[in-house]
PDB file of C-alpha atoms in Angstrom:
ATOM      1  CA  UNK A 734       0.000   0.000   0.000  1.00  0.00           C
ATOM      2  CA  UNK A 735       1.313   3.423  -0.821  1.00  0.00           C
ATOM      3  CA  UNK A 736       2.612   5.535   2.002  1.00  0.00           C
ATOM      4  CA  UNK A 737       0.065   8.263   2.548  1.00  0.00           C
ATOM      5  CA  UNK A 738       0.917  11.110   4.729  1.00  0.00           C
ATOM      6  CA  UNK A 739      -0.440  14.169   6.224  1.00  0.00           C
ATOM      7  CA  UNK A 740       1.137  17.103   7.762  1.00  0.00           C
ATOM      8  CA  UNK A 741       2.339  18.701  10.731  1.00  0.00           C
ATOM      9  CA  UNK A 742       3.416  22.017  11.822  1.00  0.00           C
ATOM     10  CA  UNK A 743       3.571  24.248  14.327  1.00  0.00           C
ATOM     11  CA  UNK A 744       6.290  26.001  15.890  1.00  0.00           C
ATOM     12  CA  UNK A 745       7.699  28.952  17.670  1.00  0.00           C
ATOM     13  CA  UNK A 746      10.518  30.646  19.077  1.00  0.00           C
ATOM     14  CA  UNK A 747      14.018  30.950  20.064  1.00  0.00           C
ATOM     15  CA  UNK A 748      17.170  29.102  19.856  1.00  0.00           C
ATOM     16  CA  UNK A 749      20.184  29.204  17.802  1.00  0.00           C
ATOM     17  CA  UNK A 750      23.200  27.965  16.233  1.00  0.00           C
ATOM     18  CA  UNK A 751      26.207  30.166  16.492  1.00  0.00           C
ATOM     19  CA  UNK A 752      29.608  29.362  15.011  1.00  0.00           C
ATOM     20  CA  UNK A 753      31.385  26.293  16.367  1.00  0.00           C
ATOM     21  CA  UNK A 754      32.723  26.557  19.938  1.00  0.00           C
ATOM     22  CA  UNK A 755      36.267  26.757  18.584  1.00  0.00           C
ATOM     23  CA  UNK A 756      35.530  29.901  16.558  1.00  0.00           C
ATOM     24  CA  UNK A 757      32.880  31.694  18.562  1.00  0.00           C
ATOM     25  CA  UNK A 758      34.362  34.449  20.726  1.00  0.00           C
ATOM     26  CA  UNK A 759      33.877  34.017  24.436  1.00  0.00           C
ATOM     27  CA  UNK A 760      32.592  30.431  24.168  1.00  0.00           C
ATOM     28  CA  UNK A 761      33.922  27.766  26.495  1.00  0.00           C
ATOM     29  CA  UNK A 762      35.272  24.589  24.933  1.00  0.00           C
ATOM     30  CA  UNK A 763      33.041  21.551  24.949  1.00  0.00           C
ATOM     31  CA  UNK A 764      35.427  19.826  27.338  1.00  0.00           C
ATOM     32  CA  UNK A 765      34.760  22.393  30.058  1.00  0.00           C
ATOM     33  CA  UNK A 766      32.404  21.093  32.796  1.00  0.00           C
ATOM     34  CA  UNK A 767      30.726  24.494  33.081  1.00  0.00           C
ATOM     35  CA  UNK A 768      30.130  24.621  29.315  1.00  0.00           C
ATOM     36  CA  UNK A 769      28.351  21.266  29.396  1.00  0.00           C
ATOM     37  CA  UNK A 770      26.113  22.202  32.304  1.00  0.00           C
ATOM     38  CA  UNK A 771      25.364  25.862  31.581  1.00  0.00           C
ATOM     39  CA  UNK A 772      21.921  26.631  30.162  1.00  0.00           C
ATOM     40  CA  UNK A 773      21.712  28.970  27.139  1.00  0.00           C
ATOM     41  CA  UNK A 774      21.299  32.599  28.166  1.00  0.00           C
ATOM     42  CA  UNK A 775      19.073  35.218  26.553  1.00  0.00           C
ATOM     43  CA  UNK A 776      20.673  38.165  28.386  1.00  0.00           C
ATOM     44  CA  UNK A 777      22.392  39.645  25.323  1.00  0.00           C
ATOM     45  CA  UNK A 778      19.718  38.889  22.749  1.00  0.00           C
ATOM     46  CA  UNK A 779      17.935  42.079  21.627  1.00  0.00           C
ATOM     47  CA  UNK A 780      14.172  42.427  21.665  1.00  0.00           C
ATOM     48  CA  UNK A 781      12.523  42.808  18.296  1.00  0.00           C
ATOM     49  CA  UNK A 782      11.267  40.984  15.229  1.00  0.00           C
ATOM     50  CA  UNK A 783      12.803  37.658  14.208  1.00  0.00           C
ATOM     51  CA  UNK A 784      12.279  35.623  11.046  1.00  0.00           C
ATOM     52  CA  UNK A 785      13.295  32.112  10.043  1.00  0.00           C
ATOM     53  CA  UNK A 786      16.592  31.569   8.273  1.00  0.00           C
ATOM     54  CA  UNK A 787      15.495  29.133   5.528  1.00  0.00           C
ATOM     55  CA  UNK A 788      19.009  27.714   5.212  1.00  0.00           C
ATOM     56  CA  UNK A 789      18.848  26.530   8.842  1.00  0.00           C
ATOM     57  CA  UNK A 790      15.206  25.493   9.205  1.00  0.00           C
ATOM     58  CA  UNK A 791      13.581  22.091   8.744  1.00  0.00           C
ATOM     59  CA  UNK A 792      10.082  20.772   9.485  1.00  0.00           C
ATOM     60  CA  UNK A 793       9.917  16.981   9.412  1.00  0.00           C
ATOM     61  CA  UNK A 794       6.922  14.788  10.170  1.00  0.00           C
ATOM     62  CA  UNK A 795       6.212  11.081  10.492  1.00  0.00           C
ATOM     63  CA  UNK A 796       3.124   8.878  10.241  1.00  0.00           C
ATOM     64  CA  UNK A 797       2.750   5.154  10.893  1.00  0.00           C
ATOM     65  CA  UNK A 798       2.540   3.058   7.711  1.00  0.00           C
ATOM     66  CA  UNK A 799       0.955  -0.415   8.010  1.00  0.00           C
ATOM     67  CA  UNK A 800       2.554  -0.767  11.425  1.00  0.00           C
ATOM     68  CA  UNK A 801       5.835  -1.513   9.633  1.00  0.00           C
ATOM     69  CA  UNK A 802       7.526   1.885   9.648  1.00  0.00           C
ATOM     70  CA  UNK A 803       7.129   5.569  10.351  1.00  0.00           C
ATOM     71  CA  UNK A 804       6.952   7.218   6.968  1.00  0.00           C
ATOM     72  CA  UNK A 805       8.933  10.457   7.031  1.00  0.00           C
ATOM     73  CA  UNK A 806       8.583  13.588   4.879  1.00  0.00           C
ATOM     74  CA  UNK A 807       9.345  17.287   5.045  1.00  0.00           C
ATOM     75  CA  UNK A 808       8.070  20.730   4.077  1.00  0.00           C
ATOM     76  CA  UNK A 809      10.656  22.883   2.334  1.00  0.00           C
ATOM     77  CA  UNK A 810       8.860  26.238   2.671  1.00  0.00           C
ATOM     78  CA  UNK A 811       8.306  27.446   6.239  1.00  0.00           C
ATOM     79  CA  UNK A 812       8.176  31.163   7.030  1.00  0.00           C
ATOM     80  CA  UNK A 813       7.885  32.163  10.701  1.00  0.00           C
ATOM     81  CA  UNK A 814       7.743  35.619  12.291  1.00  0.00           C
ATOM     82  CA  UNK A 815       8.492  36.005  15.983  1.00  0.00           C
ATOM     83  CA  UNK A 816       8.051  39.111  18.115  1.00  0.00           C
ATOM     84  CA  UNK A 817      10.257  38.566  21.152  1.00  0.00           C
ATOM     85  CA  UNK A 818      11.298  40.392  24.298  1.00  0.00           C
ATOM     86  CA  UNK A 819      13.789  38.084  26.077  1.00  0.00           C
ATOM     87  CA  UNK A 820      12.849  39.682  29.409  1.00  0.00           C
ATOM     88  CA  UNK A 821       9.250  38.511  28.899  1.00  0.00           C
ATOM     89  CA  UNK A 822       9.319  35.348  26.747  1.00  0.00           C
ATOM     90  CA  UNK A 823       5.773  34.446  27.816  1.00  0.00           C
ATOM     91  CA  UNK A 824       4.555  37.514  25.896  1.00  0.00           C
ATOM     92  CA  UNK A 825       6.195  36.468  22.608  1.00  0.00           C
ATOM     93  CA  UNK A 826       4.031  36.197  19.498  1.00  0.00           C
ATOM     94  CA  UNK A 827       4.702  33.657  16.773  1.00  0.00           C
ATOM     95  CA  UNK A 828       3.085  33.373  13.350  1.00  0.00           C
ATOM     96  CA  UNK A 829       3.988  30.642  10.864  1.00  0.00           C
ATOM     97  CA  UNK A 830       3.071  30.025   7.242  1.00  0.00           C
ATOM     98  CA  UNK A 831       3.762  26.789   5.374  1.00  0.00           C
ATOM     99  CA  UNK A 832       3.205  26.104   1.688  1.00  0.00           C
ATOM    100  CA  UNK A 833       1.756  22.568   1.410  1.00  0.00           C
ATOM    101  CA  UNK A 834       3.006  22.382  -2.159  1.00  0.00           C
ATOM    102  CA  UNK A 835       6.567  22.462  -0.793  1.00  0.00           C
ATOM    103  CA  UNK A 836       6.101  18.875   0.441  1.00  0.00           C
ATOM    104  CA  UNK A 837       9.216  16.760  -0.139  1.00  0.00           C
ATOM    105  CA  UNK A 838       8.819  12.967  -0.323  1.00  0.00           C
ATOM    106  CA  UNK A 839      11.459  10.209  -0.274  1.00  0.00           C
ATOM    107  CA  UNK A 840      11.470   8.612  -3.754  1.00  0.00           C
ATOM    108  CA  UNK A 841       7.702   9.020  -4.314  1.00  0.00           C
ATOM    109  CA  UNK A 842       5.885   6.643  -6.705  1.00  0.00           C
ATOM    110  CA  UNK A 843       4.728   8.261  -9.931  1.00  0.00           C
ATOM    111  CA  UNK A 844       1.693  10.461  -9.314  1.00  0.00           C
ATOM    112  CA  UNK A 845       1.890  10.193  -5.512  1.00  0.00           C
ATOM    113  CA  UNK A 846       2.718  13.870  -4.951  1.00  0.00           C
ATOM    114  CA  UNK A 847      -0.218  14.953  -7.143  1.00  0.00           C
ATOM    115  CA  UNK A 848      -2.507  12.599  -5.221  1.00  0.00           C
ATOM    116  CA  UNK A 849      -1.479  14.162  -1.913  1.00  0.00           C
ATOM    117  CA  UNK A 850      -2.115  17.651  -3.260  1.00  0.00           C
ATOM    118  CA  UNK A 851      -5.603  16.547  -4.337  1.00  0.00           C
ATOM    119  CA  UNK A 852      -8.975  16.788  -2.623  1.00  0.00           C
ATOM    120  CA  UNK A 853      -8.647  13.637  -0.489  1.00  0.00           C
ATOM    121  CA  UNK A 854      -5.566  15.015   1.193  1.00  0.00           C
ATOM    122  CA  UNK A 855      -4.199  18.566   1.335  1.00  0.00           C
ATOM    123  CA  UNK A 856      -6.453  19.984  -1.381  1.00  0.00           C
ATOM    124  CA  UNK A 857      -3.702  22.547  -1.944  1.00  0.00           C
ATOM    125  CA  UNK A 858      -5.597  24.485  -4.603  1.00  0.00           C
ATOM    126  CA  UNK A 859      -8.446  25.280  -2.212  1.00  0.00           C
ATOM    127  CA  UNK A 860      -6.177  25.588   0.857  1.00  0.00           C
ATOM    128  CA  UNK A 861      -2.792  26.954  -0.294  1.00  0.00           C
ATOM    129  CA  UNK A 862      -1.564  27.772   3.224  1.00  0.00           C
ATOM    130  CA  UNK A 863      -0.990  25.908   6.480  1.00  0.00           C
ATOM    131  CA  UNK A 864      -0.683  28.368   9.358  1.00  0.00           C
ATOM    132  CA  UNK A 865       0.104  28.416  13.054  1.00  0.00           C
ATOM    133  CA  UNK A 866      -0.475  31.346  15.428  1.00  0.00           C
ATOM    134  CA  UNK A 867       0.587  31.182  19.070  1.00  0.00           C
ATOM    135  CA  UNK A 868      -2.057  31.874  21.706  1.00  0.00           C
ATOM    136  CA  UNK A 869      -0.195  31.003  24.922  1.00  0.00           C
ATOM    137  CA  UNK A 870       3.408  30.479  26.019  1.00  0.00           C
ATOM    138  CA  UNK A 871       4.344  28.837  29.309  1.00  0.00           C
ATOM    139  CA  UNK A 872       7.895  28.432  30.581  1.00  0.00           C
ATOM    140  CA  UNK A 873       8.533  24.855  31.699  1.00  0.00           C
ATOM    141  CA  UNK A 874      12.221  25.199  32.570  1.00  0.00           C
ATOM    142  CA  UNK A 875      15.265  27.433  32.262  1.00  0.00           C
ATOM    143  CA  UNK A 876      15.412  26.948  28.492  1.00  0.00           C
ATOM    144  CA  UNK A 877      12.139  25.154  27.682  1.00  0.00           C
ATOM    145  CA  UNK A 878       8.562  26.230  27.044  1.00  0.00           C
ATOM    146  CA  UNK A 879       5.167  24.896  26.057  1.00  0.00           C
ATOM    147  CA  UNK A 880       3.631  26.844  23.203  1.00  0.00           C
ATOM    148  CA  UNK A 881      -0.066  26.542  22.459  1.00  0.00           C
ATOM    149  CA  UNK A 882      -1.388  27.883  19.187  1.00  0.00           C
ATOM    150  CA  UNK A 883      -4.039  27.594  16.495  1.00  0.00           C
ATOM    151  CA  UNK A 884      -3.078  25.316  13.615  1.00  0.00           C
ATOM    152  CA  UNK A 885      -5.077  25.826  10.438  1.00  0.00           C
ATOM    153  CA  UNK A 886      -4.799  22.864   8.073  1.00  0.00           C
ATOM    154  CA  UNK A 887      -7.112  21.797   5.256  1.00  0.00           C
ATOM    155  CA  UNK A 888      -9.398  24.726   6.109  1.00  0.00           C
ATOM    156  CA  UNK A 889      -9.901  23.628   9.740  1.00  0.00           C
ATOM    157  CA  UNK A 890      -8.447  25.346  12.827  1.00  0.00           C
ATOM    158  CA  UNK A 891      -7.621  23.413  16.018  1.00  0.00           C
ATOM    159  CA  UNK A 892      -5.283  24.015  18.979  1.00  0.00           C
ATOM    160  CA  UNK A 893      -1.883  22.291  18.870  1.00  0.00           C
ATOM    161  CA  UNK A 894       0.835  22.264  21.542  1.00  0.00           C
ATOM    162  CA  UNK A 895       4.584  22.523  20.871  1.00  0.00           C
ATOM    163  CA  UNK A 896       7.294  21.535  23.347  1.00  0.00           C
ATOM    164  CA  UNK A 897      10.128  23.955  22.615  1.00  0.00           C
ATOM    165  CA  UNK A 898      13.771  24.035  23.684  1.00  0.00           C
ATOM    166  CA  UNK A 899      15.807  27.235  23.405  1.00  0.00           C
ATOM    167  CA  UNK A 900      19.271  26.299  22.123  1.00  0.00           C
ATOM    168  CA  UNK A 901      21.026  29.674  22.320  1.00  0.00           C
ATOM    169  CA  UNK A 902      21.654  32.882  20.451  1.00  0.00           C
ATOM    170  CA  UNK A 903      23.761  36.013  20.074  1.00  0.00           C
ATOM    171  CA  UNK A 904      23.205  39.715  19.261  1.00  0.00           C
ATOM    172  CA  UNK A 905      25.247  39.585  16.051  1.00  0.00           C
ATOM    173  CA  UNK A 906      28.916  39.265  15.170  1.00  0.00           C
ATOM    174  CA  UNK A 907      30.682  42.054  13.280  1.00  0.00           C
ATOM    175  CA  UNK A 908      32.237  40.882  10.025  1.00  0.00           C
ATOM    176  CA  UNK A 909      30.600  37.473  10.283  1.00  0.00           C
ATOM    177  CA  UNK A 910      26.870  37.583  11.014  1.00  0.00           C
ATOM    178  CA  UNK A 911      25.680  41.163  11.698  1.00  0.00           C
ATOM    179  CA  UNK A 912      22.132  40.202  12.703  1.00  0.00           C
ATOM    180  CA  UNK A 913      20.965  38.767  15.994  1.00  0.00           C
ATOM    181  CA  UNK A 914      20.416  35.029  15.760  1.00  0.00           C
ATOM    182  CA  UNK A 915      18.424  32.608  17.937  1.00  0.00           C
ATOM    183  CA  UNK A 916      17.644  28.927  17.524  1.00  0.00           C
ATOM    184  CA  UNK A 917      15.261  26.332  18.871  1.00  0.00           C
ATOM    185  CA  UNK A 918      14.091  22.741  18.627  1.00  0.00           C
ATOM    186  CA  UNK A 919      10.403  21.872  18.865  1.00  0.00           C
ATOM    187  CA  UNK A 920       8.195  18.805  18.700  1.00  0.00           C
ATOM    188  CA  UNK A 921       4.502  18.026  18.807  1.00  0.00           C
ATOM    189  CA  UNK A 922       1.740  15.797  17.473  1.00  0.00           C
ATOM    190  CA  UNK A 923      -1.890  15.919  16.345  1.00  0.00           C
ATOM    191  CA  UNK A 924      -4.533  13.716  14.740  1.00  0.00           C
ATOM    192  CA  UNK A 925      -5.034  14.327  11.049  1.00  0.00           C
ATOM    193  CA  UNK A 926      -8.653  13.245  11.309  1.00  0.00           C
ATOM    194  CA  UNK A 927      -9.282  16.359  13.422  1.00  0.00           C
ATOM    195  CA  UNK A 928      -8.472  18.363  10.294  1.00  0.00           C
ATOM    196  CA  UNK A 929     -10.727  16.472   7.901  1.00  0.00           C
ATOM    197  CA  UNK A 930      -7.934  14.242   6.559  1.00  0.00           C
ATOM    198  CA  UNK A 931      -9.213  10.824   7.570  1.00  0.00           C
ATOM    199  CA  UNK A 932      -8.576   8.944   4.336  1.00  0.00           C
ATOM    200  CA  UNK A 933      -6.661   5.676   4.805  1.00  0.00           C
ATOM    201  CA  UNK A 934      -6.878   5.472   8.606  1.00  0.00           C
ATOM    202  CA  UNK A 935      -6.880   1.773   9.628  1.00  0.00           C
ATOM    203  CA  UNK A 936     -10.110   0.199  10.862  1.00  0.00           C
ATOM    204  CA  UNK A 937     -10.253  -0.513  14.615  1.00  0.00           C
ATOM    205  CA  UNK A 938      -8.030  -3.466  15.474  1.00  0.00           C
ATOM    206  CA  UNK A 939      -6.123  -3.211  12.189  1.00  0.00           C
ATOM    207  CA  UNK A 940      -2.910  -1.552  11.021  1.00  0.00           C
ATOM    208  CA  UNK A 941      -3.732  -1.770   7.327  1.00  0.00           C
ATOM    209  CA  UNK A 942      -3.475   1.853   6.393  1.00  0.00           C
ATOM    210  CA  UNK A 943      -1.843   5.089   7.476  1.00  0.00           C
ATOM    211  CA  UNK A 944      -1.973   6.101  11.143  1.00  0.00           C
ATOM    212  CA  UNK A 945      -4.086   8.969  12.407  1.00  0.00           C
ATOM    213  CA  UNK A 946      -1.380  10.573  14.556  1.00  0.00           C
ATOM    214  CA  UNK A 947       1.146  12.869  12.919  1.00  0.00           C
ATOM    215  CA  UNK A 948       4.297  13.553  14.920  1.00  0.00           C
ATOM    216  CA  UNK A 949       6.549  16.424  13.891  1.00  0.00           C
ATOM    217  CA  UNK A 950       9.863  18.015  14.782  1.00  0.00           C
ATOM    218  CA  UNK A 951      11.222  21.457  13.960  1.00  0.00           C
ATOM    219  CA  UNK A 952      14.814  22.652  13.944  1.00  0.00           C
ATOM    220  CA  UNK A 953      15.221  26.335  13.200  1.00  0.00           C
ATOM    221  CA  UNK A 954      17.358  29.434  13.470  1.00  0.00           C
ATOM    222  CA  UNK A 955      15.863  32.914  13.280  1.00  0.00           C
ATOM    223  CA  UNK A 956      17.507  36.193  12.359  1.00  0.00           C
ATOM    224  CA  UNK A 957      16.618  39.395  14.182  1.00  0.00           C
ATOM    225  CA  UNK A 958      17.690  43.027  14.673  1.00  0.00           C
ATOM    226  CA  UNK A 959      21.081  44.118  13.272  1.00  0.00           C
ATOM    227  CA  UNK A 960      24.090  44.448  15.541  1.00  0.00           C
ATOM    228  CA  UNK A 961      24.319  47.843  17.200  1.00  0.00           C
ATOM    229  CA  UNK A 962      27.571  49.852  16.849  1.00  0.00           C
TER     230      UNK A 962
END
């Protein structure tokens, strides 16, 4: 049976990927005990508007296929805007837009992509955007948060929760990367049937089909305000 897959999205703020520890000024080496234990700090990250760096952003999702594997695919076009004040992360606002037609499949059978863009699945002509808008942010640790937001998929809007980890960031580096940069990892899950995409879900007691639950992960870096003189 063909792998059939739905989507997933969601996402939100902070975390980064600066240059390697060997090259980044002021960074401790990975062999230092304090470097391994220290949590990322937001003290020097400027408040302002941040936007995804497409070269360092990936949204991957999986769905159970026949009980034999977790079919994995990715969206190539994800544009997120984050309004962030590091002193008040719970007040951050995140908006995300995904183009369903940017779906990337591993060696798809002939016609499979077109089938997924059709009415039984994404119906991308009628619904050309998948969006996520944060509604609530709760800190769950020094560098973690739970982000609740409205996911709109296939013309239906439902709440989805993201578990987010802030990986780090910096205010910019003269001569190298003049804009502030933050990065984060996020994960979540939802049922595709909640969004009117119930085709192929196995009958009760069977695995012959494509699972209802869609699990997703996000790795992203976001660029923000330019470095101040």
